[in-house]
Amino acid sequence: MAPSVAARIEAARSTGQLTIRRARLGRLVRKGQLVDAELLPVFGAPSLHIEVDRVINCAGPLGQVQQIPSPLIRRLLEEGLVRPDPLGIGLDVTSEGAVIDRENQISRRLYAVGPITRGVFWEATAVPDIRLHCEALARHVVEMAAAN
């Protein structure tokens, strides 16, 4: 991370504004202007409830690709032109980003980049990672065009 970001995080930790805990998120219950967040610590420790001003989801897109509200993604899935990745959190693609359909055929016309491919690439949400995926895809498309 950038040194300026690290300094801001450390400053927030030192003042108590930011606390880092290793836990899964349980239930969230709105209590007026606050949220009661249930934390489920690892290794079976008892749950912990904290009141917070905000909850920020840093997990990325929805957990299941079938739940993505995009009509385009839903239609592509329904028609079998794309399939979920092995984790079910995005689309299954090749290393170049070509989508793979439900019949295991690799598309020569349909590609995906970015968070929709995180089940295959995982690092697919930050601009530097997406830029590398786009570079690989561009190289692939140029090679395919030259071969035809």
PDB file of C-alpha atoms in Angstrom:
ATOM      1  CA  MET A   1       0.000   0.000   0.000  1.00  0.00           C
ATOM      2  CA  ALA A   2       1.062   3.551  -0.518  1.00  0.00           C
ATOM      3  CA  PRO A   3       2.999   5.066   2.407  1.00  0.00           C
ATOM      4  CA  SER A   4       0.459   7.894   2.734  1.00  0.00           C
ATOM      5  CA  VAL A   5      -2.372   5.361   3.063  1.00  0.00           C
ATOM      6  CA  ALA A   6      -0.386   3.329   5.608  1.00  0.00           C
ATOM      7  CA  ALA A   7       0.223   6.500   7.640  1.00  0.00           C
ATOM      8  CA  ARG A   8      -3.493   7.357   7.686  1.00  0.00           C
ATOM      9  CA  ILE A   9      -4.389   3.819   8.773  1.00  0.00           C
ATOM     10  CA  GLU A  10      -1.781   3.880  11.525  1.00  0.00           C
ATOM     11  CA  ALA A  11      -3.011   7.278  12.711  1.00  0.00           C
ATOM     12  CA  ALA A  12      -6.598   5.987  12.879  1.00  0.00           C
ATOM     13  CA  ARG A  13      -5.445   2.919  14.813  1.00  0.00           C
ATOM     14  CA  SER A  14      -3.386   4.955  17.276  1.00  0.00           C
ATOM     15  CA  THR A  15      -6.348   7.230  18.126  1.00  0.00           C
ATOM     16  CA  GLY A  16      -8.771   4.322  18.440  1.00  0.00           C
ATOM     17  CA  GLN A  17     -10.777   5.429  15.413  1.00  0.00           C
ATOM     18  CA  LEU A  18      -9.911   2.137  13.697  1.00  0.00           C
ATOM     19  CA  THR A  19      -9.733  -1.257  15.361  1.00  0.00           C
ATOM     20  CA  ILE A  20      -8.743  -4.346  13.421  1.00  0.00           C
ATOM     21  CA  ARG A  21     -10.156  -7.710  14.518  1.00  0.00           C
ATOM     22  CA  ARG A  22      -9.995 -11.127  12.919  1.00  0.00           C
ATOM     23  CA  ALA A  23     -13.600 -12.293  12.687  1.00  0.00           C
ATOM     24  CA  ARG A  24     -16.460 -13.041  10.345  1.00  0.00           C
ATOM     25  CA  LEU A  25     -19.444 -10.771  10.226  1.00  0.00           C
ATOM     26  CA  GLY A  26     -22.596 -12.170  11.777  1.00  0.00           C
ATOM     27  CA  ARG A  27     -25.794 -10.139  11.904  1.00  0.00           C
ATOM     28  CA  LEU A  28     -26.181  -6.421  11.379  1.00  0.00           C
ATOM     29  CA  VAL A  29     -29.042  -4.716  13.231  1.00  0.00           C
ATOM     30  CA  ARG A  30     -29.893  -1.039  12.780  1.00  0.00           C
ATOM     31  CA  LYS A  31     -30.280   0.802  16.095  1.00  0.00           C
ATOM     32  CA  GLY A  32     -31.331   4.354  15.275  1.00  0.00           C
ATOM     33  CA  GLN A  33     -28.354   6.059  13.656  1.00  0.00           C
ATOM     34  CA  LEU A  34     -25.987   3.213  14.655  1.00  0.00           C
ATOM     35  CA  VAL A  35     -25.568  -0.394  13.607  1.00  0.00           C
ATOM     36  CA  ASP A  36     -25.087  -3.285  16.027  1.00  0.00           C
ATOM     37  CA  ALA A  37     -22.535  -5.501  14.316  1.00  0.00           C
ATOM     38  CA  GLU A  38     -22.118  -9.061  15.514  1.00  0.00           C
ATOM     39  CA  LEU A  39     -18.546 -10.295  15.066  1.00  0.00           C
ATOM     40  CA  LEU A  40     -17.848 -14.023  15.061  1.00  0.00           C
ATOM     41  CA  PRO A  41     -14.195 -14.465  16.045  1.00  0.00           C
ATOM     42  CA  VAL A  42     -12.259 -17.364  14.585  1.00  0.00           C
ATOM     43  CA  PHE A  43     -11.516 -20.523  16.552  1.00  0.00           C
ATOM     44  CA  GLY A  44     -14.920 -20.618  18.265  1.00  0.00           C
ATOM     45  CA  ALA A  45     -14.496 -17.658  20.611  1.00  0.00           C
ATOM     46  CA  PRO A  46     -17.796 -16.112  21.752  1.00  0.00           C
ATOM     47  CA  SER A  47     -19.424 -13.574  19.454  1.00  0.00           C
ATOM     48  CA  LEU A  48     -18.810  -9.913  20.092  1.00  0.00           C
ATOM     49  CA  HIS A  49     -21.267  -7.056  19.506  1.00  0.00           C
ATOM     50  CA  ILE A  50     -20.053  -3.576  18.684  1.00  0.00           C
ATOM     51  CA  GLU A  51     -21.990  -0.456  17.771  1.00  0.00           C
ATOM     52  CA  VAL A  52     -20.655   1.302  14.712  1.00  0.00           C
ATOM     53  CA  ASP A  53     -21.543   4.367  12.667  1.00  0.00           C
ATOM     54  CA  ARG A  54     -20.926   2.707   9.324  1.00  0.00           C
ATOM     55  CA  VAL A  55     -20.494  -0.710   7.752  1.00  0.00           C
ATOM     56  CA  ILE A  56     -18.433  -0.874   4.563  1.00  0.00           C
ATOM     57  CA  ASN A  57     -18.536  -4.038   2.472  1.00  0.00           C
ATOM     58  CA  CYS A  58     -15.034  -4.594   1.085  1.00  0.00           C
ATOM     59  CA  ALA A  59     -15.773  -8.098  -0.152  1.00  0.00           C
ATOM     60  CA  GLY A  60     -16.582  -6.950  -3.672  1.00  0.00           C
ATOM     61  CA  PRO A  61     -19.507  -8.015  -5.848  1.00  0.00           C
ATOM     62  CA  LEU A  62     -22.312 -10.273  -4.738  1.00  0.00           C
ATOM     63  CA  GLY A  63     -21.348 -13.744  -3.612  1.00  0.00           C
ATOM     64  CA  GLN A  64     -23.097 -15.635  -6.413  1.00  0.00           C
ATOM     65  CA  VAL A  65     -22.939 -14.692 -10.075  1.00  0.00           C
ATOM     66  CA  GLN A  66     -26.579 -15.755 -10.538  1.00  0.00           C
ATOM     67  CA  GLN A  67     -27.571 -12.977  -8.095  1.00  0.00           C
ATOM     68  CA  ILE A  68     -26.017 -10.188 -10.151  1.00  0.00           C
ATOM     69  CA  PRO A  69     -28.956  -7.956 -11.123  1.00  0.00           C
ATOM     70  CA  SER A  70     -27.545  -7.136 -14.579  1.00  0.00           C
ATOM     71  CA  PRO A  71     -30.026  -8.206 -17.287  1.00  0.00           C
ATOM     72  CA  LEU A  72     -27.084  -8.846 -19.635  1.00  0.00           C
ATOM     73  CA  ILE A  73     -25.333 -11.254 -17.257  1.00  0.00           C
ATOM     74  CA  ARG A  74     -28.619 -13.001 -16.424  1.00  0.00           C
ATOM     75  CA  ARG A  75     -29.454 -13.468 -20.115  1.00  0.00           C
ATOM     76  CA  LEU A  76     -25.973 -14.748 -20.987  1.00  0.00           C
ATOM     77  CA  LEU A  77     -26.231 -17.285 -18.142  1.00  0.00           C
ATOM     78  CA  GLU A  78     -29.778 -18.347 -19.140  1.00  0.00           C
ATOM     79  CA  GLU A  79     -28.745 -18.883 -22.749  1.00  0.00           C
ATOM     80  CA  GLY A  80     -25.631 -20.804 -21.719  1.00  0.00           C
ATOM     81  CA  LEU A  81     -23.285 -18.401 -23.477  1.00  0.00           C
ATOM     82  CA  VAL A  82     -21.347 -18.021 -20.221  1.00  0.00           C
ATOM     83  CA  ARG A  83     -21.021 -20.158 -17.116  1.00  0.00           C
ATOM     84  CA  PRO A  84     -20.123 -19.475 -13.492  1.00  0.00           C
ATOM     85  CA  ASP A  85     -16.506 -19.908 -12.466  1.00  0.00           C
ATOM     86  CA  PRO A  86     -15.683 -22.896 -10.205  1.00  0.00           C
ATOM     87  CA  LEU A  87     -16.350 -20.759  -7.095  1.00  0.00           C
ATOM     88  CA  GLY A  88     -19.635 -19.402  -8.464  1.00  0.00           C
ATOM     89  CA  ILE A  89     -18.667 -15.787  -7.758  1.00  0.00           C
ATOM     90  CA  GLY A  90     -18.113 -14.639 -11.328  1.00  0.00           C
ATOM     91  CA  LEU A  91     -17.770 -15.871 -14.885  1.00  0.00           C
ATOM     92  CA  ASP A  92     -15.488 -18.670 -15.967  1.00  0.00           C
ATOM     93  CA  VAL A  93     -12.834 -17.321 -18.325  1.00  0.00           C
ATOM     94  CA  THR A  94      -9.516 -18.327 -19.862  1.00  0.00           C
ATOM     95  CA  SER A  95      -6.240 -16.672 -18.881  1.00  0.00           C
ATOM     96  CA  GLU A  96      -6.885 -14.126 -21.673  1.00  0.00           C
ATOM     97  CA  GLY A  97     -10.421 -13.379 -20.453  1.00  0.00           C
ATOM     98  CA  ALA A  98     -12.373 -15.322 -23.093  1.00  0.00           C
ATOM     99  CA  VAL A  99     -15.597 -16.571 -21.531  1.00  0.00           C
ATOM    100  CA  ILE A 100     -16.317 -20.275 -21.356  1.00  0.00           C
ATOM    101  CA  ASP A 101     -19.880 -21.397 -22.056  1.00  0.00           C
ATOM    102  CA  ARG A 102     -21.865 -24.150 -20.331  1.00  0.00           C
ATOM    103  CA  GLU A 103     -20.748 -26.632 -23.036  1.00  0.00           C
ATOM    104  CA  ASN A 104     -17.080 -25.913 -22.128  1.00  0.00           C
ATOM    105  CA  GLN A 105     -16.523 -24.012 -25.386  1.00  0.00           C
ATOM    106  CA  ILE A 106     -14.196 -21.000 -25.330  1.00  0.00           C
ATOM    107  CA  SER A 107     -15.700 -17.929 -26.978  1.00  0.00           C
ATOM    108  CA  ARG A 108     -13.811 -16.186 -29.770  1.00  0.00           C
ATOM    109  CA  ARG A 109     -16.050 -13.104 -29.500  1.00  0.00           C
ATOM    110  CA  LEU A 110     -17.021 -12.627 -25.859  1.00  0.00           C
ATOM    111  CA  TYR A 111     -14.530 -11.575 -23.180  1.00  0.00           C
ATOM    112  CA  ALA A 112     -14.695 -10.395 -19.588  1.00  0.00           C
ATOM    113  CA  VAL A 113     -12.366  -8.327 -17.399  1.00  0.00           C
ATOM    114  CA  GLY A 114     -12.606  -6.849 -13.927  1.00  0.00           C
ATOM    115  CA  PRO A 115     -14.477  -8.010 -10.819  1.00  0.00           C
ATOM    116  CA  ILE A 116     -16.716 -10.387 -12.790  1.00  0.00           C
ATOM    117  CA  THR A 117     -13.581 -12.559 -13.282  1.00  0.00           C
ATOM    118  CA  ARG A 118     -12.384 -12.638  -9.669  1.00  0.00           C
ATOM    119  CA  GLY A 119     -13.261 -16.318  -9.251  1.00  0.00           C
ATOM    120  CA  VAL A 120     -10.561 -17.105 -11.808  1.00  0.00           C
ATOM    121  CA  PHE A 121      -8.043 -14.321 -11.223  1.00  0.00           C
ATOM    122  CA  TRP A 122      -8.978 -13.233  -7.676  1.00  0.00           C
ATOM    123  CA  GLU A 123      -6.960 -10.028  -8.056  1.00  0.00           C
ATOM    124  CA  ALA A 124      -9.405  -8.449 -10.479  1.00  0.00           C
ATOM    125  CA  THR A 125     -10.768  -5.365  -8.750  1.00  0.00           C
ATOM    126  CA  ALA A 126      -7.866  -2.905  -8.555  1.00  0.00           C
ATOM    127  CA  VAL A 127      -6.975  -0.797 -11.582  1.00  0.00           C
ATOM    128  CA  PRO A 128      -3.382  -2.133 -11.828  1.00  0.00           C
ATOM    129  CA  ASP A 129      -4.686  -5.717 -11.963  1.00  0.00           C
ATOM    130  CA  ILE A 130      -7.414  -4.879 -14.462  1.00  0.00           C
ATOM    131  CA  ARG A 131      -4.859  -3.060 -16.609  1.00  0.00           C
ATOM    132  CA  LEU A 132      -2.724  -6.237 -16.772  1.00  0.00           C
ATOM    133  CA  HIS A 133      -5.768  -8.334 -17.700  1.00  0.00           C
ATOM    134  CA  CYS A 134      -6.685  -5.843 -20.436  1.00  0.00           C
ATOM    135  CA  GLU A 135      -3.128  -5.965 -21.746  1.00  0.00           C
ATOM    136  CA  ALA A 136      -3.246  -9.785 -21.950  1.00  0.00           C
ATOM    137  CA  LEU A 137      -6.641  -9.609 -23.649  1.00  0.00           C
ATOM    138  CA  ALA A 138      -5.454  -7.008 -26.189  1.00  0.00           C
ATOM    139  CA  ARG A 139      -2.398  -9.121 -27.010  1.00  0.00           C
ATOM    140  CA  HIS A 140      -4.642 -12.166 -27.494  1.00  0.00           C
ATOM    141  CA  VAL A 141      -7.090 -10.322 -29.767  1.00  0.00           C
ATOM    142  CA  VAL A 142      -4.251  -8.949 -31.918  1.00  0.00           C
ATOM    143  CA  GLU A 143      -2.707 -12.432 -32.228  1.00  0.00           C
ATOM    144  CA  MET A 144      -6.095 -13.890 -33.221  1.00  0.00           C
ATOM    145  CA  ALA A 145      -6.626 -11.168 -35.832  1.00  0.00           C
ATOM    146  CA  ALA A 146      -3.142 -11.729 -37.274  1.00  0.00           C
ATOM    147  CA  ALA A 147      -3.802 -15.483 -37.528  1.00  0.00           C
ATOM    148  CA  ASN A 148      -6.966 -14.967 -39.598  1.00  0.00           C
TER     149      ASN A 148
END
